[in-house]
Short mmCIF file of C-alpha atoms in Angstrom, two decimals:
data_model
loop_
_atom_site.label_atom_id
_atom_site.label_comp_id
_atom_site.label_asym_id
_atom_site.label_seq_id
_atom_site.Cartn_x
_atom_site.Cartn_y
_atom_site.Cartn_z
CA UNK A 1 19.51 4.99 12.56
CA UNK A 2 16.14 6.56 12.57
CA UNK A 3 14.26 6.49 10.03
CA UNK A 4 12.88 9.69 9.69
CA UNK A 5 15.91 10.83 9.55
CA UNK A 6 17.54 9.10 7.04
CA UNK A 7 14.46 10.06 4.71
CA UNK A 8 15.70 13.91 5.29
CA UNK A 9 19.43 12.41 4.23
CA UNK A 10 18.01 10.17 1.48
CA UNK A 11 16.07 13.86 0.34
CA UNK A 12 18.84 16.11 0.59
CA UNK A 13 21.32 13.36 -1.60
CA UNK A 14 18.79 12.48 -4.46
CA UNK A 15 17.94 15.81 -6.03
CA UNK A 16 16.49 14.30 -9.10
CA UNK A 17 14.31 11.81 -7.05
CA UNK A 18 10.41 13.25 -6.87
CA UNK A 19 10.21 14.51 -3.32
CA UNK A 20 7.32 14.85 -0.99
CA UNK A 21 4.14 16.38 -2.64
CA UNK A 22 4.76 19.27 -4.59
CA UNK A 23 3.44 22.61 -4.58
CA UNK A 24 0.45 22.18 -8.19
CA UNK A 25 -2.56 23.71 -7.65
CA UNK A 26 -5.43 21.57 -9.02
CA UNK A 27 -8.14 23.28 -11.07
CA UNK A 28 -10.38 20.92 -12.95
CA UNK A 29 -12.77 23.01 -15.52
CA UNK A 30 -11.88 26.60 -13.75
CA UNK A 31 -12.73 24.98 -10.80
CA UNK A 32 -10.32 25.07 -7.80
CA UNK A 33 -10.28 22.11 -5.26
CA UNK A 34 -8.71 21.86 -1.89
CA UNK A 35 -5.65 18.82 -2.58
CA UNK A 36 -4.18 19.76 0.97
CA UNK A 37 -5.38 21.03 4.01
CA UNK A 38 -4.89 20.71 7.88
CA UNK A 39 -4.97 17.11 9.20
CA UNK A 40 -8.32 16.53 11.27
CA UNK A 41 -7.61 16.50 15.04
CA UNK A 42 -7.94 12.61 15.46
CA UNK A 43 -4.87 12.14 13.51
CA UNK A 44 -1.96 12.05 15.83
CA UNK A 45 0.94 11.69 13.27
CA UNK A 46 0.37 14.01 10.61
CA UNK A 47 -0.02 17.97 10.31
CA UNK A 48 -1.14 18.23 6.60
CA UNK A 49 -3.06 16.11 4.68
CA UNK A 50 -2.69 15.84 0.68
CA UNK A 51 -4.95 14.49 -1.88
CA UNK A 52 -2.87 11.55 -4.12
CA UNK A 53 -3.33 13.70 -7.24
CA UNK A 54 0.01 15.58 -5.40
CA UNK A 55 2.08 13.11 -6.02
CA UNK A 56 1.63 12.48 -9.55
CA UNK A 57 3.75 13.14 -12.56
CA UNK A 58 2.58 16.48 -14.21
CA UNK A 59 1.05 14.15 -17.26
CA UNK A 60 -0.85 12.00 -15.03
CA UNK A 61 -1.81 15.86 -13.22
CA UNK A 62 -2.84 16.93 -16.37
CA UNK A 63 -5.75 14.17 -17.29
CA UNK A 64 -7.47 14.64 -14.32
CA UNK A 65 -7.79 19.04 -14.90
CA UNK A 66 -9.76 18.79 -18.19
CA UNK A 67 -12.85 16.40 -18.32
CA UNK A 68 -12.25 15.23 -21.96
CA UNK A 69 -8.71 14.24 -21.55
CA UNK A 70 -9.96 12.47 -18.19
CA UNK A 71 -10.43 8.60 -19.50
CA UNK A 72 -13.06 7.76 -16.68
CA UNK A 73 -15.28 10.36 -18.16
CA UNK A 74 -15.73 7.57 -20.98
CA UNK A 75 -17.36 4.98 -18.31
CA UNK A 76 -19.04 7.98 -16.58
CA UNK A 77 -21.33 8.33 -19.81
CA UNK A 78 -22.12 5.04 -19.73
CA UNK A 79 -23.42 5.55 -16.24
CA UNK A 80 -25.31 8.63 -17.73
CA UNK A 81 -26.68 5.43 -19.93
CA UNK A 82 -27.25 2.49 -16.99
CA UNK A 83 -28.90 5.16 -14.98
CA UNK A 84 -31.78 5.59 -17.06
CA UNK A 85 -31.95 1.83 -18.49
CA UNK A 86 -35.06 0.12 -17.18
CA UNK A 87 -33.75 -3.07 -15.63
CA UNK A 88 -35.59 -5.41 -12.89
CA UNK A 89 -38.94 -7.18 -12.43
CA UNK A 90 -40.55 -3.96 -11.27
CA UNK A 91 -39.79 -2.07 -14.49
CA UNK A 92 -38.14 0.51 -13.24
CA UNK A 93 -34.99 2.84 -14.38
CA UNK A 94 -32.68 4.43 -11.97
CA UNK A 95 -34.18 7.55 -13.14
CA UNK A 96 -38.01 6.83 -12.31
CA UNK A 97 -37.66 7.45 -9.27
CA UNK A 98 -35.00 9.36 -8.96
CA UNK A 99 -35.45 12.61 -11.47
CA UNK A 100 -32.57 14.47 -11.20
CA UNK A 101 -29.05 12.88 -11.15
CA UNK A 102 -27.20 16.25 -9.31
CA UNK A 103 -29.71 15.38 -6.60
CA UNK A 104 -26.79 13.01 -5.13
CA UNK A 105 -24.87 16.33 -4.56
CA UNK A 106 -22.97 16.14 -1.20
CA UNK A 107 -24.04 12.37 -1.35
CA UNK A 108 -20.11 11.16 -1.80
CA UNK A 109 -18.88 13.47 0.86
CA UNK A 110 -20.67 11.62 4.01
CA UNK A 111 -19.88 8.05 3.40
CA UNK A 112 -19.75 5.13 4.07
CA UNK A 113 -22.48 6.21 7.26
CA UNK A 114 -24.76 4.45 9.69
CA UNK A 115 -27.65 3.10 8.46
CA UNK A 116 -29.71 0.65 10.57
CA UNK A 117 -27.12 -0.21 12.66
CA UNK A 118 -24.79 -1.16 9.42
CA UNK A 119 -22.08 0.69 7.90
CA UNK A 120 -23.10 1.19 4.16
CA UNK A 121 -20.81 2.06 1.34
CA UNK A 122 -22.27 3.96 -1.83
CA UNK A 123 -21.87 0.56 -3.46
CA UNK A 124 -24.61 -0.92 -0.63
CA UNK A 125 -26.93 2.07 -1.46
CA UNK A 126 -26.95 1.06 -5.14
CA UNK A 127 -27.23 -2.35 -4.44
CA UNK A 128 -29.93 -1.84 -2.20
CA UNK A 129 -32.14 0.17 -4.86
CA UNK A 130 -31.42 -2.62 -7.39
CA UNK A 131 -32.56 -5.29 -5.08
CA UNK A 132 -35.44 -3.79 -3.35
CA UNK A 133 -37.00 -1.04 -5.86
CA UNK A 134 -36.22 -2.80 -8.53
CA UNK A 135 -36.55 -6.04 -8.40
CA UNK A 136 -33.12 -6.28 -10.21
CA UNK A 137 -30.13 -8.38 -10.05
CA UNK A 138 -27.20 -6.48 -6.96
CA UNK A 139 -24.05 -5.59 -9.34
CA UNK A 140 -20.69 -6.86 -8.54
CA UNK A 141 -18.82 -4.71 -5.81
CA UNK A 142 -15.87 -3.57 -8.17
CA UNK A 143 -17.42 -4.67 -11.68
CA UNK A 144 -17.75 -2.16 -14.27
CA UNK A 145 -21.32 -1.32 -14.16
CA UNK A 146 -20.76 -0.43 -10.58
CA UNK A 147 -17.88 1.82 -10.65
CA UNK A 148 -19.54 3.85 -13.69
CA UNK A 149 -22.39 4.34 -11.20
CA UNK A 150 -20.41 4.98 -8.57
CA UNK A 151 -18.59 7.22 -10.60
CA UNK A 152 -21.79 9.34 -11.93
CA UNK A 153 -23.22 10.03 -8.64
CA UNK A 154 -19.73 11.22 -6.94
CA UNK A 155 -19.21 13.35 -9.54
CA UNK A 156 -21.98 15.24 -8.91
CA UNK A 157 -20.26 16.18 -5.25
CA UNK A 158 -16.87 17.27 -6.78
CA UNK A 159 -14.97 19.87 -5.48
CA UNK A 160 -17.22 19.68 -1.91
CA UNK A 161 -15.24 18.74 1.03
CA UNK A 162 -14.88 15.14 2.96
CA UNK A 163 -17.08 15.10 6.03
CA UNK A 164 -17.91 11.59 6.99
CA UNK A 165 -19.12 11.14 10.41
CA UNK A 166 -17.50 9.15 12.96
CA UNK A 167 -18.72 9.82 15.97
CA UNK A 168 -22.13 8.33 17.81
CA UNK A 169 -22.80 5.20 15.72
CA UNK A 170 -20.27 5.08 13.86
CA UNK A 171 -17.44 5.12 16.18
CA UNK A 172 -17.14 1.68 16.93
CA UNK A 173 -16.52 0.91 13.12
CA UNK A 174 -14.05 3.97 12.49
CA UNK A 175 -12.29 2.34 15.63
CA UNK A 176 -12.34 -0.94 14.00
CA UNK A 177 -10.98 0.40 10.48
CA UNK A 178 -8.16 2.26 12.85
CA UNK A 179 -6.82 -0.89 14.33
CA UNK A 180 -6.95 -2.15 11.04
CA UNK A 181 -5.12 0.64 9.52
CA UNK A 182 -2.06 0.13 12.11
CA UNK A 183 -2.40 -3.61 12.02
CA UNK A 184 0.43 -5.42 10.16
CA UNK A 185 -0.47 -8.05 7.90
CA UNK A 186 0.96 -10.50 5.03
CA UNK A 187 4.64 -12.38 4.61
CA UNK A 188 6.18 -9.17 4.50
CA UNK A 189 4.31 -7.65 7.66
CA UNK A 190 3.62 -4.44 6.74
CA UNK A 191 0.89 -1.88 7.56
CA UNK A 192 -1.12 0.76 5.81
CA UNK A 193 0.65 3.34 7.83
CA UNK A 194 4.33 1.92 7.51
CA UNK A 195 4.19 3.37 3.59
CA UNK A 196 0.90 5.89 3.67
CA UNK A 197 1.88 7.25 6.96
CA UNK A 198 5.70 7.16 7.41
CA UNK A 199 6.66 7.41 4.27
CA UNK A 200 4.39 9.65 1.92
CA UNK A 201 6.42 11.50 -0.34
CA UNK A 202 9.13 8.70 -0.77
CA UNK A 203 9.85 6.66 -3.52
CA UNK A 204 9.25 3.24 -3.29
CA UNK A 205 11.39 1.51 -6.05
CA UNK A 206 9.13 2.90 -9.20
CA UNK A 207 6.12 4.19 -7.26
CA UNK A 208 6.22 7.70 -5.67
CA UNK A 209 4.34 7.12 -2.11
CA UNK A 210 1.10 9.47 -1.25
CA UNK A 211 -1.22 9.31 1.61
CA UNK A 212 -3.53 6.56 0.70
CA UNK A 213 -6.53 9.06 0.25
CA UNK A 214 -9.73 8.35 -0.68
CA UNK A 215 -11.31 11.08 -1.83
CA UNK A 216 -11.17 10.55 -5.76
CA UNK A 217 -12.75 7.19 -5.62
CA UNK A 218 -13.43 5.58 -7.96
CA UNK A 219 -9.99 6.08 -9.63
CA UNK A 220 -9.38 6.06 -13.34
CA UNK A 221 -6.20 4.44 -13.15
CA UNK A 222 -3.58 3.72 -16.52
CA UNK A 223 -2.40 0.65 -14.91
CA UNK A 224 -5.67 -1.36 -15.84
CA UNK A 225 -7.39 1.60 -18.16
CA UNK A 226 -10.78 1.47 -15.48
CA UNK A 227 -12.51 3.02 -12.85
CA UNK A 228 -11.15 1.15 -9.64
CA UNK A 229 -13.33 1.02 -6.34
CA UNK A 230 -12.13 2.08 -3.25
CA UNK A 231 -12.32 -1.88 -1.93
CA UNK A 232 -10.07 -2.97 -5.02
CA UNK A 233 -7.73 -0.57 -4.19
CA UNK A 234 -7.08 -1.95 -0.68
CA UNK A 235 -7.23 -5.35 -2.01
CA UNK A 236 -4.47 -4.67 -4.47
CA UNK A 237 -2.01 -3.17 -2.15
CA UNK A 238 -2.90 -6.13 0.46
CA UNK A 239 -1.59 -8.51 -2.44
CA UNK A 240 1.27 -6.47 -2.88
CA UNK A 241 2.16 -7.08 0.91
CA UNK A 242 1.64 -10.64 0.34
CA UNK A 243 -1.66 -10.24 2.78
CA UNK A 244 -5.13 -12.22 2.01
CA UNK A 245 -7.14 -9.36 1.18
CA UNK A 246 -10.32 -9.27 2.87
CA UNK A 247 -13.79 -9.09 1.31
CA UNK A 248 -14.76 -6.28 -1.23
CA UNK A 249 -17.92 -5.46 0.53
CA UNK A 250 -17.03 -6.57 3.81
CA UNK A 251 -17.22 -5.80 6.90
CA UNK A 252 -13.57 -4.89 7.29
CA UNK A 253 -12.89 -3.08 4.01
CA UNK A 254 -16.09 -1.03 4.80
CA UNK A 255 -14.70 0.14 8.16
CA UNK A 256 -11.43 0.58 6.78
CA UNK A 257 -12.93 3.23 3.97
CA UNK A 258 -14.16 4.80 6.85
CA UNK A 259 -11.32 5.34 8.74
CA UNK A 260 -9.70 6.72 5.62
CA UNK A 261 -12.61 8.90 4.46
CA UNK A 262 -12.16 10.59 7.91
CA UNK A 263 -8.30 10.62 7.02
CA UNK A 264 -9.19 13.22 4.24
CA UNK A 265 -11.99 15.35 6.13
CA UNK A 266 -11.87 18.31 4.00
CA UNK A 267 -10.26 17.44 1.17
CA UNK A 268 -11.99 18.22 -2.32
CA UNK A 269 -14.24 15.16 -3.87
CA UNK A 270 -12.20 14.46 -6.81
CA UNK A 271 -14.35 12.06 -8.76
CA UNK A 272 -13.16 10.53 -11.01
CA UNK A 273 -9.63 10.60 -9.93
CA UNK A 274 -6.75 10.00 -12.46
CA UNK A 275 -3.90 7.32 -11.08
CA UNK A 276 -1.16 5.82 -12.58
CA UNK B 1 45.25 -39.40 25.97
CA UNK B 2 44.40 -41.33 23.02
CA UNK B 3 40.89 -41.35 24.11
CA UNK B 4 40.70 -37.37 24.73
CA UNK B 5 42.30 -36.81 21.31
CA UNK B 6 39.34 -39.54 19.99
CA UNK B 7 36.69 -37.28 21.75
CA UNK B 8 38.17 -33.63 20.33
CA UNK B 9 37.86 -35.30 16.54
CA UNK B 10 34.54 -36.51 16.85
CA UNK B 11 33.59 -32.87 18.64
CA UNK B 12 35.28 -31.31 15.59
CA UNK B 13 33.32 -33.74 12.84
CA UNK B 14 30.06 -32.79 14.43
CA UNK B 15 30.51 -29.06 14.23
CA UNK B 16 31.50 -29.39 10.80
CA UNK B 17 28.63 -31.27 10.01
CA UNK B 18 26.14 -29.40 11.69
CA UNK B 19 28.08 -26.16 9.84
CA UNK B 20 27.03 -27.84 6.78
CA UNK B 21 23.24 -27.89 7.27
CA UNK B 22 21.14 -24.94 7.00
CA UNK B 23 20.21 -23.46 9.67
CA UNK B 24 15.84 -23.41 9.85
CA UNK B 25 14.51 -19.92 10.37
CA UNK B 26 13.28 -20.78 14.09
CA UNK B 27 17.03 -22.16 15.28
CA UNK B 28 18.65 -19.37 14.11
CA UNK B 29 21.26 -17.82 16.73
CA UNK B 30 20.82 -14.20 16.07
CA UNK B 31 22.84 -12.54 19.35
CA UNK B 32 23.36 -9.09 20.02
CA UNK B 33 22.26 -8.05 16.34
CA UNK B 34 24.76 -10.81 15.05
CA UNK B 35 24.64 -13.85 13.42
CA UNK B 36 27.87 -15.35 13.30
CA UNK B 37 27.64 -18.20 11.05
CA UNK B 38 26.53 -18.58 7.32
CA UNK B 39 22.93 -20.26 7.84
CA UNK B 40 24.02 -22.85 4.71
CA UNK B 41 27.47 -23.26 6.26
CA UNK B 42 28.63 -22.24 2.87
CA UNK B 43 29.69 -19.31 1.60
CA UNK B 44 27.17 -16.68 -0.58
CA UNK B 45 27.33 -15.94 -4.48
CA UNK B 46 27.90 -12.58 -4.46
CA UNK B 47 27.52 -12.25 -8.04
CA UNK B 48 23.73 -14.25 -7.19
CA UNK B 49 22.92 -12.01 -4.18
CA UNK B 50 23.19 -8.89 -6.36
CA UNK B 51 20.69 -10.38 -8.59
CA UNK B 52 18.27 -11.24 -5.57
CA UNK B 53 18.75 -7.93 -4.49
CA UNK B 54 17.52 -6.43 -7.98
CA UNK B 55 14.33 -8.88 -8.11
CA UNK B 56 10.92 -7.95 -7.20
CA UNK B 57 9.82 -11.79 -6.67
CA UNK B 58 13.25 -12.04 -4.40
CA UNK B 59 14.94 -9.72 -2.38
CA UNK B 60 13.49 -6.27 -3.69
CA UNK B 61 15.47 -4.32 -1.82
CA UNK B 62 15.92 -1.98 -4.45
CA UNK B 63 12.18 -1.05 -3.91
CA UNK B 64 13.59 0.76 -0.62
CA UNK B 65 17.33 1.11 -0.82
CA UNK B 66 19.41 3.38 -3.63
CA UNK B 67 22.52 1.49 -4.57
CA UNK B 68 25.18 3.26 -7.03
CA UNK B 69 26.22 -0.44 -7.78
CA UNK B 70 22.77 -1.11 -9.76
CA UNK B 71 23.07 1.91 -11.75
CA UNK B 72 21.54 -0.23 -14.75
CA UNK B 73 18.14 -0.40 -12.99
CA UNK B 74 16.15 2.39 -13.61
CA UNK B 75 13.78 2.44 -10.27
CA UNK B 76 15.59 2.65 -6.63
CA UNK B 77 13.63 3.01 -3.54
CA UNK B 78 14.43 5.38 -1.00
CA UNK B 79 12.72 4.61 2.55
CA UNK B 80 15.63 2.64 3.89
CA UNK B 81 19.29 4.39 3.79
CA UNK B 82 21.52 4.20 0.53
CA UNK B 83 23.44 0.87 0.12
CA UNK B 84 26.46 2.12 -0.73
CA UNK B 85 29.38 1.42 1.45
CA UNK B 86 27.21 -0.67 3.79
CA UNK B 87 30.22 -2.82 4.07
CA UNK B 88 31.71 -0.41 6.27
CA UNK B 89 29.21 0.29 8.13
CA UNK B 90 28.48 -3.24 9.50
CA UNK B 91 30.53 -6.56 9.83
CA UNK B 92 29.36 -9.44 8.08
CA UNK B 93 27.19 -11.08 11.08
CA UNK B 94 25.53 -7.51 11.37
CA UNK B 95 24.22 -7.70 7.71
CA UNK B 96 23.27 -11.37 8.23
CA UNK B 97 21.58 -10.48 11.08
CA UNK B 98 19.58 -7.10 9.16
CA UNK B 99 18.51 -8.86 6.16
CA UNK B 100 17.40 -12.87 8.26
CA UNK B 101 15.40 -10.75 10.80
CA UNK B 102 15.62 -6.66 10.54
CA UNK B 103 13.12 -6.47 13.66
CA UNK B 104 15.13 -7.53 15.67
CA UNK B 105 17.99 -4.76 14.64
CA UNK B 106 15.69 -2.31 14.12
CA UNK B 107 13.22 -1.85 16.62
CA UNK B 108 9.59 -0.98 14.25
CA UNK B 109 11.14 -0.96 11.06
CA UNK B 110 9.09 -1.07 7.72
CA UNK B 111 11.89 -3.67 6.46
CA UNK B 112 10.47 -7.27 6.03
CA UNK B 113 12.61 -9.89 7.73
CA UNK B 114 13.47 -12.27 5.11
CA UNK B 115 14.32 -15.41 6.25
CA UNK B 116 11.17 -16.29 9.20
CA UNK B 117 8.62 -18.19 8.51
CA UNK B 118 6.10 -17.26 10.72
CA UNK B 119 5.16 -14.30 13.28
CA UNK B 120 3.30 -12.83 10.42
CA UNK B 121 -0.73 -12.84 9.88
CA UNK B 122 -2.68 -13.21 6.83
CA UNK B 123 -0.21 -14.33 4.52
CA UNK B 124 -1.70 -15.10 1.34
CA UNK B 125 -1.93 -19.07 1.11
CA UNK B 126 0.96 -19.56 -1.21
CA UNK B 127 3.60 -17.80 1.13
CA UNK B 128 2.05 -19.36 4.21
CA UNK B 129 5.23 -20.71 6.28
CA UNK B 130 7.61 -19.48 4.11
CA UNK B 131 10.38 -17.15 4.10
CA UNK B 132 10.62 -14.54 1.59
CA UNK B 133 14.38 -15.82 0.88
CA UNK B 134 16.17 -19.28 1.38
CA UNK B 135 18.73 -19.62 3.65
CA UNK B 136 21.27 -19.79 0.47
CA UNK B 137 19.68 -16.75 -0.84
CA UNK B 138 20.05 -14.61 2.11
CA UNK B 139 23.91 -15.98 2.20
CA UNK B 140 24.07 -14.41 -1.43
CA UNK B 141 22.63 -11.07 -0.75
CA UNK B 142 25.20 -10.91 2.51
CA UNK B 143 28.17 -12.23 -0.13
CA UNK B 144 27.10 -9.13 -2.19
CA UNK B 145 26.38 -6.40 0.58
CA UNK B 146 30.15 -7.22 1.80
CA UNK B 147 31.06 -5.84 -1.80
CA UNK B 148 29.62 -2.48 -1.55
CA UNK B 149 32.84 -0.64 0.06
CA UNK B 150 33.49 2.62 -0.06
CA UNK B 151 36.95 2.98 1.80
#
């Protein structure tokens, strides 16, 4: 029997079963962001795309609409904290050279993007300032210093929409993180798309299935009480289909987040994101 | 006559014995979207398979399929069709054939086939060449699926 099909059955049958995305409008600090909006053109399967946040319980909702009940505003201030701590041979803070933290408005909203020839990730970006500028040690892709940065300057693009670029240049990576997006991998041979593209809005045992989105990266989630990075993330649900993950940092990961950026083109930046 | 009759016997011993071994994911006979024969030769546990259809390390099917029959776990998955009354739906060999290789019933399916032990890539290294249930197990979960009856 078809699938789709049966998940119209399976919807009709369970009426106390979450179903699909429902219909909460998010407004964090009076602010109202965009958590659904028409799919971009170069997706061929879907009409409407929906931020994660839909498919939350109403708690979870709820820590994500005020920023003192959000927990990853606590590791935000301690970005507020790393960003001005001089660190490095050169002597140098974050902040010497870069004045104004909101300057990184919009930042968030146009990667990961070309740059000489390479895809970069925010987390490069940092990395490279560290390295370079500052004669500092590179922090660890997903470690906690990281993700509070990370977290501090895509904050300062919240509420702006997704528009990553993936034309030109950086076509032949969004192609790459496409193929990867549709490959199956792991013992039990499963895709990204077979649960965040056929079957958003289902239940999977315990877990109530979204659209994989990006765009509150990183993710205060209750599971592990931290900011996650978008590479962890993908990591995690490799595991979960018994796949060896690839690198956080990587080549493939990095196209990957592309290809999903451009999944959410126009969604709302929803830094720091609250996940269960 | 004698030595016809000697011929049928030893025929009959070596079916029975080859009955008795399990069957290795790459000889299995799936035909048609059957497989006729238990892969152990022995019969399933249903009582087992229900458990092994509950467990996230095992079967985990309830991480896709509601079944009435399980109303003591809290958590049922809903991206494959309900179990109940699966028993009338398909014969035996059917279900063997679903849960040792659902790709090759369902053409694209999202359902893992549980008893191959290779065709995937990227496995992490401790599930490299295995299946995700032993022949026994799968036997047990096909013992139990034969229980869920409706009519």
């Amino acid at each position: 029997m078809n699938l789709k099909l049966w998940i119209t059955v399976a919807a009709s049958c369970l009426s106390t079963a979450a179903l699909a995305q429902d219909s909460n409008k998010l407004v964090i600090e009076g602010e109202a962001l965009v958590t659904e909006t028409a799919a971009p053109a170069h997706m061929e399967n879907v009409d409407t795309i929906y931020s994660g946040w839909r498919f939350r319980s109403s708690e979870t909702q709820a820590l994500e609409t005020d920023d003192f009940d959000n927990p990853g505003f606590v590791f935000l201030d301690q970005g507020v904290d790393l960003f001005e701590k001089v660190d490095g041979s050169e002597g140098k803070a974050c902040a010497s050279c870069h004045e104004d933290i909101e300057d990184f408005a919009g930042l968030r909203t146009q990667l990961p993007r070309v740059q000489d020839g390479k895809l970069a990730s925010m987390e490069d970006l940092v990395n490279e300032c560290r390295t370079e500028r500052m004669g500092a040690k590179p922090w660890k892709w997903s470690g906690g210093q990281m993700t509070a940065m990370t977290g501090l300057i895509g904050l300062q693009s919240r509420g702006m929409p997704v528009n990553v670029e993936i034309d030109g240049e950086a076509a032949p990576f969004w192609e790459k993180g496409k193929e990867l997006y549709y490959t199956r991998v792991g013992q039990l041979d499963m895709a990204c798309s077979n649960c965040h593209e056929n079957n958003f809005g289902v239940m999977i045992r315990a877990d109530h299935l979204s659209q994989g989105q990006i765009n509150g990266f990183p993710t205060y989630r209750l599971k592990n009480a931290k900011l996650n990075s978008i590479h962890a993330r993908f990591k995690g649900c490799m595991k979960n289909i018994r796949a060896e993950p690839f690198k956080e940092g990587g080549d493939e990961f990095k196209a990957l987040e592309l290809y999903l950026a451009s999944r959410g083109q126009g969604l709302s930046v929803e830094t720091p994101s609250v996940r269960n | 006559m004698k030595r016809a009759f000697g011929l049928a016997a030893v025929a009959a011993l070596a079916t029975s014995a080859a009955l008795a071994e399990t069957v290795a994911p790459t000889n299995v006979a799936l035909v048609d979207g059957v497989i006729k024969t238990s892969l152990t030769g022995q019969p399933g546990d249903a009582g087992v398979g229900r458990k092994v259809f509950a467990n996230r390390k095992q079967g985990n099917c309830l991480a896709c399929h509601t079944n009435s029959d399980l109303s003591e776990e809290i958590f049922h998955g809903e991206v494959g069709p309900p179990m109940d009354g699966v028993a009338d739906r398909w014969s035996e060999g059917e279900l063997r054939a679903i849960v040792t290789n659902s790709k090759q019933v369902f053409e694209d399916t999202i359902m893992p086939a549980f008893y191959i032990e290779s065709g995937y890539e990227r496995p992490l290294e401790k599930f490299a060449g295995k299946s995700i249930l032993s022949a026994q197990q799968v036997e047990d979960v096909v013992a139990y699926l034969m229980t869920l009856k409706e009519e």
